[in-house]
mmCIF file of C-alpha atoms and ligand atoms in Angstrom:
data_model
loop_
_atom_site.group_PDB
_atom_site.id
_atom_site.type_symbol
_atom_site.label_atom_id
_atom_site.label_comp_id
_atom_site.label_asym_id
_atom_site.label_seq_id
_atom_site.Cartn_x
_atom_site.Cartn_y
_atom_site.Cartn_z
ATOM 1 C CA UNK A 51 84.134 112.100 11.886
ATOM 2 C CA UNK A 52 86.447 114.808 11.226
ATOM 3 C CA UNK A 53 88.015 115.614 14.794
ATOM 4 C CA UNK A 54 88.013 113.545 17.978
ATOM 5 C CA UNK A 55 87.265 116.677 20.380
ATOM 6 C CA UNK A 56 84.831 114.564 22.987
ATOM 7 C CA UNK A 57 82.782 111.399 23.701
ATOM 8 C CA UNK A 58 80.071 114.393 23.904
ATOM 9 C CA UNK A 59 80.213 114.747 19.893
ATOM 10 C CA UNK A 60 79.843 110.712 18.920
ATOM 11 C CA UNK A 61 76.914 109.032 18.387
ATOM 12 C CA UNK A 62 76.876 105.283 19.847
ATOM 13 C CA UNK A 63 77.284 104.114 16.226
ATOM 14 C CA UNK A 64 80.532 106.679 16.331
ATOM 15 C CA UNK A 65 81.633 104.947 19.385
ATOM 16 C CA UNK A 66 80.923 101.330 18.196
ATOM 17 C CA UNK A 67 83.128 101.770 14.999
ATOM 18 C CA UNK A 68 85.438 103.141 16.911
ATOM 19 C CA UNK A 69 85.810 100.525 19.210
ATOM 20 C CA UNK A 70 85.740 97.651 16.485
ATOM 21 C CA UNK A 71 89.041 98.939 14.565
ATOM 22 C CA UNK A 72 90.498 99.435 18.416
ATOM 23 C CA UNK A 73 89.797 95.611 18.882
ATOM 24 C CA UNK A 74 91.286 95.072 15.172
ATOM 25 C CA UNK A 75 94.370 96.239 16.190
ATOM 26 C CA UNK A 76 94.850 95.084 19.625
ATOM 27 C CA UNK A 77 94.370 91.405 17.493
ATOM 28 C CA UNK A 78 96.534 92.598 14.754
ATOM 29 C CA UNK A 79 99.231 94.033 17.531
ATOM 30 C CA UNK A 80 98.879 90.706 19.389
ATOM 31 C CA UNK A 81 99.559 88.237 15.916
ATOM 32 C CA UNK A 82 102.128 90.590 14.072
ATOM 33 C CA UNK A 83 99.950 91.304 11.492
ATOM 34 C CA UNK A 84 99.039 94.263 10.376
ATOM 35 C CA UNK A 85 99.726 97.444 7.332
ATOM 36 C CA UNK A 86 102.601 99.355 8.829
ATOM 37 C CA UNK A 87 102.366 101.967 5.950
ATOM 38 C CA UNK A 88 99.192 102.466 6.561
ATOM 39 C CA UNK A 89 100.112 106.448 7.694
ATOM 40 C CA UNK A 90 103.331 106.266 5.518
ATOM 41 C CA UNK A 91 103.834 110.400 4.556
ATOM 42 C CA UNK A 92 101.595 111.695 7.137
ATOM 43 C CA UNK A 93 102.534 113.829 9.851
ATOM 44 C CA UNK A 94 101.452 113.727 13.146
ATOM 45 C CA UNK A 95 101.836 116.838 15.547
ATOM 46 C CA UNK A 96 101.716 116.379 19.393
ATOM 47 C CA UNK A 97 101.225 119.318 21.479
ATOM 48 C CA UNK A 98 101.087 118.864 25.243
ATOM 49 C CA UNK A 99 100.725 121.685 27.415
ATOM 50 C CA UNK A 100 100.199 119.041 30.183
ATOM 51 C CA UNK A 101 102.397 117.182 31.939
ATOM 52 C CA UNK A 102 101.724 112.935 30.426
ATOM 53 C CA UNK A 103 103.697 109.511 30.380
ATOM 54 C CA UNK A 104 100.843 107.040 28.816
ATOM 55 C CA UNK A 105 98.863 109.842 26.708
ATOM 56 C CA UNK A 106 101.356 111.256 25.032
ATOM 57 C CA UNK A 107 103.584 107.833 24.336
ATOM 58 C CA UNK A 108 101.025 105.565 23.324
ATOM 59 C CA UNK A 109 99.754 108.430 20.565
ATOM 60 C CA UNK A 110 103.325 107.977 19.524
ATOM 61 C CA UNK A 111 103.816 104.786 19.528
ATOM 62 C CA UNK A 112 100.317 104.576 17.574
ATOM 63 C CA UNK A 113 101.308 106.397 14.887
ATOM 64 C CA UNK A 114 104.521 105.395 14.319
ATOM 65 C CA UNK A 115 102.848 101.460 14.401
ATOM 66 C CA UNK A 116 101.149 102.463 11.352
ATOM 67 C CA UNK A 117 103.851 104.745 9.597
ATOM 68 C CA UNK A 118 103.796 107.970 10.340
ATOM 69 C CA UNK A 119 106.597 110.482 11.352
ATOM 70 C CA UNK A 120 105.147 112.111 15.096
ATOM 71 C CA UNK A 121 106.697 116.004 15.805
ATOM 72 C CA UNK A 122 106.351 116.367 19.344
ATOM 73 C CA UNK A 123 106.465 119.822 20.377
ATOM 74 C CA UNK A 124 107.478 121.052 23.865
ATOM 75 C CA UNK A 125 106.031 124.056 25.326
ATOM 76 C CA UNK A 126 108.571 124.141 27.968
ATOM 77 C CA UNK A 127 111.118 125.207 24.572
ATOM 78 C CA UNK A 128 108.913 127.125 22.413
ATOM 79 C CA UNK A 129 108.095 130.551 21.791
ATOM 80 C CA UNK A 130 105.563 130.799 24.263
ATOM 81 C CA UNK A 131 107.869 131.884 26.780
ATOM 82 C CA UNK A 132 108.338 134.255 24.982
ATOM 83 C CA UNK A 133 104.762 135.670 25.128
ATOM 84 C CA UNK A 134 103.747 134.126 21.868
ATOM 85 C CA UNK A 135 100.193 134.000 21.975
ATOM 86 C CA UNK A 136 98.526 130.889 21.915
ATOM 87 C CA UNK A 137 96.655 131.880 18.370
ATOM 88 C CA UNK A 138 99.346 132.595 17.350
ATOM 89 C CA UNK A 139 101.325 129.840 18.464
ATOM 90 C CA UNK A 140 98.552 127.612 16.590
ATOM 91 C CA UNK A 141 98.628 129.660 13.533
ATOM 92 C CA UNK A 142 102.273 129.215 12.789
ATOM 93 C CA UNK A 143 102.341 125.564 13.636
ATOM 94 C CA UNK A 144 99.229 124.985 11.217
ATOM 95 C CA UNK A 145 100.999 126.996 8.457
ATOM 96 C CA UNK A 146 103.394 124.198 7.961
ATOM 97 C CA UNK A 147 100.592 121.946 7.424
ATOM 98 C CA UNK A 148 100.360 118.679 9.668
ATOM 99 C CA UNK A 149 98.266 116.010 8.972
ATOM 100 C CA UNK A 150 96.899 115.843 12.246
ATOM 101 C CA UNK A 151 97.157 117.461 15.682
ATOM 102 C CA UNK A 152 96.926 115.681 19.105
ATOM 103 C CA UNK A 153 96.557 118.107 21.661
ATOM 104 C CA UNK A 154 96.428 118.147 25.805
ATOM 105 C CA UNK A 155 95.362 121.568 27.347
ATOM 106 C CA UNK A 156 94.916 123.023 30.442
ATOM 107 C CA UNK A 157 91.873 125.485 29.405
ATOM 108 C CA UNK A 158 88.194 123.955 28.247
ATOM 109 C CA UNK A 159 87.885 123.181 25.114
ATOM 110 C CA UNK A 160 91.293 124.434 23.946
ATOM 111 C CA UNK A 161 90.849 121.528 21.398
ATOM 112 C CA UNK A 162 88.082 123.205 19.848
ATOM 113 C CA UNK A 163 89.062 126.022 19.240
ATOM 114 C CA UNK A 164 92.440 124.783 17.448
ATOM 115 C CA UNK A 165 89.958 122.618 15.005
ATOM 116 C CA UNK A 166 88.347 125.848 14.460
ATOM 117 C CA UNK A 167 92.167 127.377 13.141
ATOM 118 C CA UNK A 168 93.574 124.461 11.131
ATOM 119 C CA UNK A 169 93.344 122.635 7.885
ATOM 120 C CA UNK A 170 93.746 118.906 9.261
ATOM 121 C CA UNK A 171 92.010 116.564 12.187
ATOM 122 C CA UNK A 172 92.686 117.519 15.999
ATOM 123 C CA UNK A 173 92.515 114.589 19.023
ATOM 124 C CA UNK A 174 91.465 115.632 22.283
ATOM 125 C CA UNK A 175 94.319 114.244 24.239
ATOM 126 C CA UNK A 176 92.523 115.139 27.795
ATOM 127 C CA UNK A 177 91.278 119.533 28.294
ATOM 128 C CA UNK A 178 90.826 120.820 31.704
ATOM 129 C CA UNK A 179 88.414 118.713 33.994
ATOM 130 C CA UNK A 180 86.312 118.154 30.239
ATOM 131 C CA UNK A 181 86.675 115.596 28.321
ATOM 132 C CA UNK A 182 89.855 113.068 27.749
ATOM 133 C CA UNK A 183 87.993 110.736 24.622
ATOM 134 C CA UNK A 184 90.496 108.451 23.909
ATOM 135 C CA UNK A 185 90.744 107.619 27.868
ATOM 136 C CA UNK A 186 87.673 106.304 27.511
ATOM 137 C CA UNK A 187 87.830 104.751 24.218
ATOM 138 C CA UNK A 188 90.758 102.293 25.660
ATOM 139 C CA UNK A 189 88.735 101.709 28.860
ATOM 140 C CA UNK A 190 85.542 100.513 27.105
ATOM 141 C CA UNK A 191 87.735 98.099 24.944
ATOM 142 C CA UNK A 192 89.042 96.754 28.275
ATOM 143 C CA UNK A 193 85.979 96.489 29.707
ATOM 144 C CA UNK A 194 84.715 94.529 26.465
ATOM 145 C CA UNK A 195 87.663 92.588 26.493
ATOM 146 C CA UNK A 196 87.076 91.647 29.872
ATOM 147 C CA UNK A 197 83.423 91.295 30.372
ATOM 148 C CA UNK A 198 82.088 90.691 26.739
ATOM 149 C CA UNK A 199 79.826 93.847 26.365
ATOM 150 C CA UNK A 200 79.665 97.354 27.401
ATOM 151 C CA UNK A 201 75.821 96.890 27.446
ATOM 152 C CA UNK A 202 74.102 96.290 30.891
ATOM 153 C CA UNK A 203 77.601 96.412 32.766
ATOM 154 C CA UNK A 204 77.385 97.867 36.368
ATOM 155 C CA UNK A 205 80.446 100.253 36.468
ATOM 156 C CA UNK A 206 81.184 102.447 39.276
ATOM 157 C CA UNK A 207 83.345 105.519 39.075
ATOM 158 C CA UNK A 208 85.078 106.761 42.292
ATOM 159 C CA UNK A 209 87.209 108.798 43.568
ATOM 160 C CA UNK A 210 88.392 112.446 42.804
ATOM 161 C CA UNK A 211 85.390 112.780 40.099
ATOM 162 C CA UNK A 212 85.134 116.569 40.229
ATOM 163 C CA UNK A 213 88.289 117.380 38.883
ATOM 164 C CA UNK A 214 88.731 114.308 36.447
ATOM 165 C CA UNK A 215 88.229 114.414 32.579
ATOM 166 C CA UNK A 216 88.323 111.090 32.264
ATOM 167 C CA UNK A 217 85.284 110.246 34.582
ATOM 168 C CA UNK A 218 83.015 112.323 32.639
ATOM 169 C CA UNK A 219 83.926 110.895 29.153
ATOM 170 C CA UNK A 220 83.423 107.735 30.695
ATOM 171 C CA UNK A 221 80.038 108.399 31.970
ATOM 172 C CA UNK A 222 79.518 109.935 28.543
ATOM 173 C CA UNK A 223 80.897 106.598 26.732
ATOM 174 C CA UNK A 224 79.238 104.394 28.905
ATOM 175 C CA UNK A 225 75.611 105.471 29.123
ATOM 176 C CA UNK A 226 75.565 106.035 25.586
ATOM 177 C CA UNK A 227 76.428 102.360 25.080
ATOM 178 C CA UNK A 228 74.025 100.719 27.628
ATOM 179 C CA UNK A 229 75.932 100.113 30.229
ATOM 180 C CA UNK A 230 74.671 101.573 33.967
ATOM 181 C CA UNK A 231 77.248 103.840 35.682
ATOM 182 C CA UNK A 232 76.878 105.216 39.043
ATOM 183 C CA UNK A 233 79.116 107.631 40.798
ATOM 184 C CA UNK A 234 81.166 107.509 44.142
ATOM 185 C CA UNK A 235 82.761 110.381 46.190
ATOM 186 C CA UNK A 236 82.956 112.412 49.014
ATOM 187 C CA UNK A 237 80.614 115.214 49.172
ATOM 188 C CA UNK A 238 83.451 117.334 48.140
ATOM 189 C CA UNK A 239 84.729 115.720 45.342
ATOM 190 C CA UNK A 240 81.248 114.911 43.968
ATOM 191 C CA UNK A 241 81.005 117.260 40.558
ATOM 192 C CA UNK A 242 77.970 120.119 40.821
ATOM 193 C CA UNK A 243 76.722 118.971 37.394
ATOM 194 C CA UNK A 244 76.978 115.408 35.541
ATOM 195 C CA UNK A 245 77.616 115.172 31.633
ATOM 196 C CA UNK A 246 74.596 112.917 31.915
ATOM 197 C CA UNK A 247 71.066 113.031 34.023
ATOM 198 C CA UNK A 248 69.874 110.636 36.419
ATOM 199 C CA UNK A 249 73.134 109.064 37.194
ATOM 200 C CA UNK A 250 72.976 107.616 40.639
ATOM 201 C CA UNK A 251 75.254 108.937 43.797
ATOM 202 C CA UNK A 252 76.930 107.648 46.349
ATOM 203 C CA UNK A 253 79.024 108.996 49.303
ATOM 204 C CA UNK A 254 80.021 105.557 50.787
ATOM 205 C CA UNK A 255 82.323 103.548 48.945
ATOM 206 C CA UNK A 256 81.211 100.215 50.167
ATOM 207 C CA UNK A 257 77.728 100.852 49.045
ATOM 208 C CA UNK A 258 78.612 102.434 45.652
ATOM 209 C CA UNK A 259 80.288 99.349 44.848
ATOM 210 C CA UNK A 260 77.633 96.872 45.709
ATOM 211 C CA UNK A 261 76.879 94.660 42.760
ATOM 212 C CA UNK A 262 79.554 96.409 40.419
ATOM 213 C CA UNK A 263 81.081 94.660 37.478
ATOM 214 C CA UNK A 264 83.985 97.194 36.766
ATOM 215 C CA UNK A 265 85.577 99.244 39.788
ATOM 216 C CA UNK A 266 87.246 102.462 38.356
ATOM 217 C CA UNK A 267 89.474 104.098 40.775
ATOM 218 C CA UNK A 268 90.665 107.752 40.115
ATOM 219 C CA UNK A 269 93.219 109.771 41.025
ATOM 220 C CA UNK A 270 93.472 112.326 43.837
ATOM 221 C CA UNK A 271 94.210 115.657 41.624
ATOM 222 C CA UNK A 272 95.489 117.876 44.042
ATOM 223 C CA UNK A 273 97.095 120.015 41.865
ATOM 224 C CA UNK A 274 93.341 121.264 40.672
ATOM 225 C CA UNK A 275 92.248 122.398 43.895
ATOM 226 C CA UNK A 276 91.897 125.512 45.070
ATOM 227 C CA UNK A 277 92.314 124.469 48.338
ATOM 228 C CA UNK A 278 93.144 121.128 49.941
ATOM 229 C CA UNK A 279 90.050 119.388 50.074
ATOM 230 C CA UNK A 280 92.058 116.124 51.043
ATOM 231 C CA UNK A 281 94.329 117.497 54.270
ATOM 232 C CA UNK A 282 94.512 113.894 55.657
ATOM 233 C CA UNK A 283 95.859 111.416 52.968
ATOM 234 C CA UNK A 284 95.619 108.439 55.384
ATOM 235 C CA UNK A 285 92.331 109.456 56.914
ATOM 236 C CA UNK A 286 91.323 109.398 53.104
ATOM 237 C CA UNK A 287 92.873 106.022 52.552
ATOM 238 C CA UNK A 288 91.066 104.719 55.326
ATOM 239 C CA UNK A 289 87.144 106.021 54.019
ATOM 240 C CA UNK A 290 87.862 105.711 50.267
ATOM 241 C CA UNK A 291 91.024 103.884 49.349
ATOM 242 C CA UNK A 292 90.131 100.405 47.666
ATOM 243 C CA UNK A 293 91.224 97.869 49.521
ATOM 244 C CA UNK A 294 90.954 93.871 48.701
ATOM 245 C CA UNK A 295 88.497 93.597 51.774
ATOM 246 C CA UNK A 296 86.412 96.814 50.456
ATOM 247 C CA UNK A 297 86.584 95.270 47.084
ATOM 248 C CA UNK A 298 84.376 92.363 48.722
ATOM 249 C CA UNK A 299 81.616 94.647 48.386
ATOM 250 C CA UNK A 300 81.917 94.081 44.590
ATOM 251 C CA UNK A 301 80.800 91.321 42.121
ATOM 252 C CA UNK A 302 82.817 88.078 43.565
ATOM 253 C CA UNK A 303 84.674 88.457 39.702
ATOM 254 C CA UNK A 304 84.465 92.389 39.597
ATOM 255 C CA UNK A 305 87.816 93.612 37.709
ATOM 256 C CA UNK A 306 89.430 97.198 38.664
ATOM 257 C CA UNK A 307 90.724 100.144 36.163
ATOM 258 C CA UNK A 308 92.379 102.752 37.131
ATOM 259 C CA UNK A 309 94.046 105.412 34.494
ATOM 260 C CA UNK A 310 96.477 106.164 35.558
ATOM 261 C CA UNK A 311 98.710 107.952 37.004
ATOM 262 C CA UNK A 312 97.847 106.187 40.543
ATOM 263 C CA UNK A 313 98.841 107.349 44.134
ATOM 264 C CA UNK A 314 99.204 104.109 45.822
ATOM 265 C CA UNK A 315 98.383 104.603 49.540
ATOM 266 C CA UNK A 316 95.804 107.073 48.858
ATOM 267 C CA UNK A 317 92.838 105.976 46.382
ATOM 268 C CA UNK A 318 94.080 102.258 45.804
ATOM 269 C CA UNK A 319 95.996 99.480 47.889
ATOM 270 C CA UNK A 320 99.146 98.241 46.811
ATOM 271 C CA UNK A 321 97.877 94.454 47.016
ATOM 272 C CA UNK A 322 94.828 95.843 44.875
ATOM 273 C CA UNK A 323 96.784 97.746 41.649
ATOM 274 C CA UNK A 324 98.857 94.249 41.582
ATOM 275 C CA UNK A 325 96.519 91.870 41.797
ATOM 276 C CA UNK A 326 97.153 89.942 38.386
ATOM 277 C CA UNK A 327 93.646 88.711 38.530
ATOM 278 C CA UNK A 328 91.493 91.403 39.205
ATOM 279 C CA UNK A 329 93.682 94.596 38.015
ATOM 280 C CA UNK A 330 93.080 95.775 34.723
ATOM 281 C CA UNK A 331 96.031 98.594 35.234
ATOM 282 C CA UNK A 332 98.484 96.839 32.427
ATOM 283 C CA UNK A 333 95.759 95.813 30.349
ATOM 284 C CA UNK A 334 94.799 99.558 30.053
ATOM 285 C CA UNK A 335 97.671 101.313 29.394
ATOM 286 C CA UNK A 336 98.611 98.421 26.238
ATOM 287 C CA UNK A 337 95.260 99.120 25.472
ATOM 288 C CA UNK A 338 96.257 103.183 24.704
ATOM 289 C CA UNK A 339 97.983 101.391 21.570
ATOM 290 C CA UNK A 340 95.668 99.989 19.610
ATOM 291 C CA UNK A 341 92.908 102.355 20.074
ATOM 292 C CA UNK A 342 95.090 105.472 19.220
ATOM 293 C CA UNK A 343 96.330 103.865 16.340
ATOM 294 C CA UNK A 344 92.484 103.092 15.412
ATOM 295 C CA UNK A 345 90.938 106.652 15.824
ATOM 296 C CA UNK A 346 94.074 107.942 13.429
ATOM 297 C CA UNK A 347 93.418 105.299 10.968
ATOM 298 C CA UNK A 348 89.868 106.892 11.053
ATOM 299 C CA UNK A 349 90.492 110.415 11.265
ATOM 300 C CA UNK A 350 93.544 109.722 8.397
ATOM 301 C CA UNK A 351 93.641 106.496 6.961
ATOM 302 C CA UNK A 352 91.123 107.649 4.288
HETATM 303 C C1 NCD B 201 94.625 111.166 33.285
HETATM 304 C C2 NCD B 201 94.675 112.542 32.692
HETATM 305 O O1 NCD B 201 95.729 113.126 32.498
HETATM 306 O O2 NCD B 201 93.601 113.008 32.407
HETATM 307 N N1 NCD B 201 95.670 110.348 32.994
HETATM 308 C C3 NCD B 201 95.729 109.718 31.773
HETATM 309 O O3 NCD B 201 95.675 110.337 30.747
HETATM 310 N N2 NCD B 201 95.831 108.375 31.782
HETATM 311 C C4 NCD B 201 94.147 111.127 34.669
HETATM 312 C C5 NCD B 201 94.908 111.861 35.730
HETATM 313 O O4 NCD B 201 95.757 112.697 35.482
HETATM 314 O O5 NCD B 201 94.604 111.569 36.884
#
């Protein structure tokens, strides 16, 4: 593995190593115990052209965990606005030779292409509506923290799934671990094409849920639509929001995930997102920790 551009890329083997060094650390984190020079002398650059709270602090926190100094770079402030072009933008940063490159971008596979322009490893830290990798990285290890195994879990994703990255490296992850995904949504926000075939559908949330092990909730991106698809929040709320009597329809000890960032009210009840039993929220975002610091032990560690 030289870059961590999608879940598309890794084999299941990929994934599984992966998500053994994730659980490592998220022991390691938990006892105190672990090499905290591991990246000592490595340089970690974090671009984000994307607004992020957990992303972008957890990849920090990762690195410096195991050592490494972390540049964060802030579009808002650099020479971009001053019609820099991106290429070029890349090509100077790459000239003073980081180690790695964490990057969140608006355009498809804007991660790509900077892998294609540097000398070190570049993490997909979430492009477009594409792929966000280590999203689902974390979410698997919560799910096998939780349940025991990814394999022959029922998992249902719903929501917003059109616009959302992180569903489709999820449905990516999961199927090619064994697990069986399905797929909830309006008609609107159901995406044209799945990263995977034969994935089931289902417009009504109470139905999609039936039998489910995992319940991931996503968020309402209004910012990436064209047009408001959603022009009744509470009429939404009332068809799709998860609610503690929807969640009924579930597995009696089904667990919810969400990634974050949540719009209470809308996709999720309050009493659900802080229920200490069933919500996985907390879980996931401590999770971003030790599988960060796992795929740049990979991708660096040597
Ligand atoms: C997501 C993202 O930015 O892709 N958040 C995250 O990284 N935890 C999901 C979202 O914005 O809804």
């Amino acid at each position: 593995m030289k870059h961590l551009l999608g879940i598309s890329d890794l084999s299941a083997e990929e994934i599984r190593n992966i998500l053994d060094r994730a659980r490592y650390y998220a022991d390691a984190l938990r006892d105190g115990r672990w090499d905290r020079a591991k990246l000592e002398n490595k340089i970690v650059l974090s671009l984000f052209f994307e607004n992020s709270t957990r992303t972008v602090t957890s990849f920090d926190m990762a690195a410096k965990r195991l050592g490494a100094d972390v540049v964060n770079w802030n579009a808002e402030l650099s020479s971009l606005k001053k019609d820099e072009s991106f290429t070029d933008t890349i090509d100077t940063l790459s000239a003073m030779e980081p180690d790695a490159i964490v990057i969140r971008h608006h355009e498809y596979g804007a991660p790509g292409f900077v892998a294609s322009r540097v000398r070190c490893p570049v993490i997909n830290a979430g492009d477009s509506w594409r792929e966000h990798p280590t999203q689902a990285l974390l979410d698997a290890l919560t799910m096998e923290q939780e349940k025991g195994q990814l394999e022959g879990l029922e998992v249902a994703i719903c929501g917003d799934v059109a616009h959302s990255r992180v569903a489709n490296s999820n449905i990516l992850l999961l199927s090619k671990m064994g697990a069986n995904v399905r797929v909830v949504a309006p008609e609107m926000l159901m995406p044209e094409k799945m990263p995977v075939a034969g994935v089931p559908t289902f417009t009504s949330l109470e139905e999609g849920i039936e039998g489910a092990d995992i319940v991931m909730m996503l968020r309402i991106q209004k910012e990436r639509m064209e047009r408001s698809l959603i022009p009744d929040d509470a009429a939404f709320f009332r068809q799709y929001g998860l609610t503690a009597e929807r969640l009924k329809c579930a597995k009696k000890d089904a667990r919810v995930m969400h990634p974050g960032p949540m719009n209470r009210g809308l996709e999720i009840a309050d009493d659900v997102a802080d229920d200490p039993e069933r919500s996985l929220l907390i879980k996931q975002v401590a999770n971003g920790i030790p599988t960060r610091m796992a795929v740049l032990d990979i991708l660096l560690g040597g």
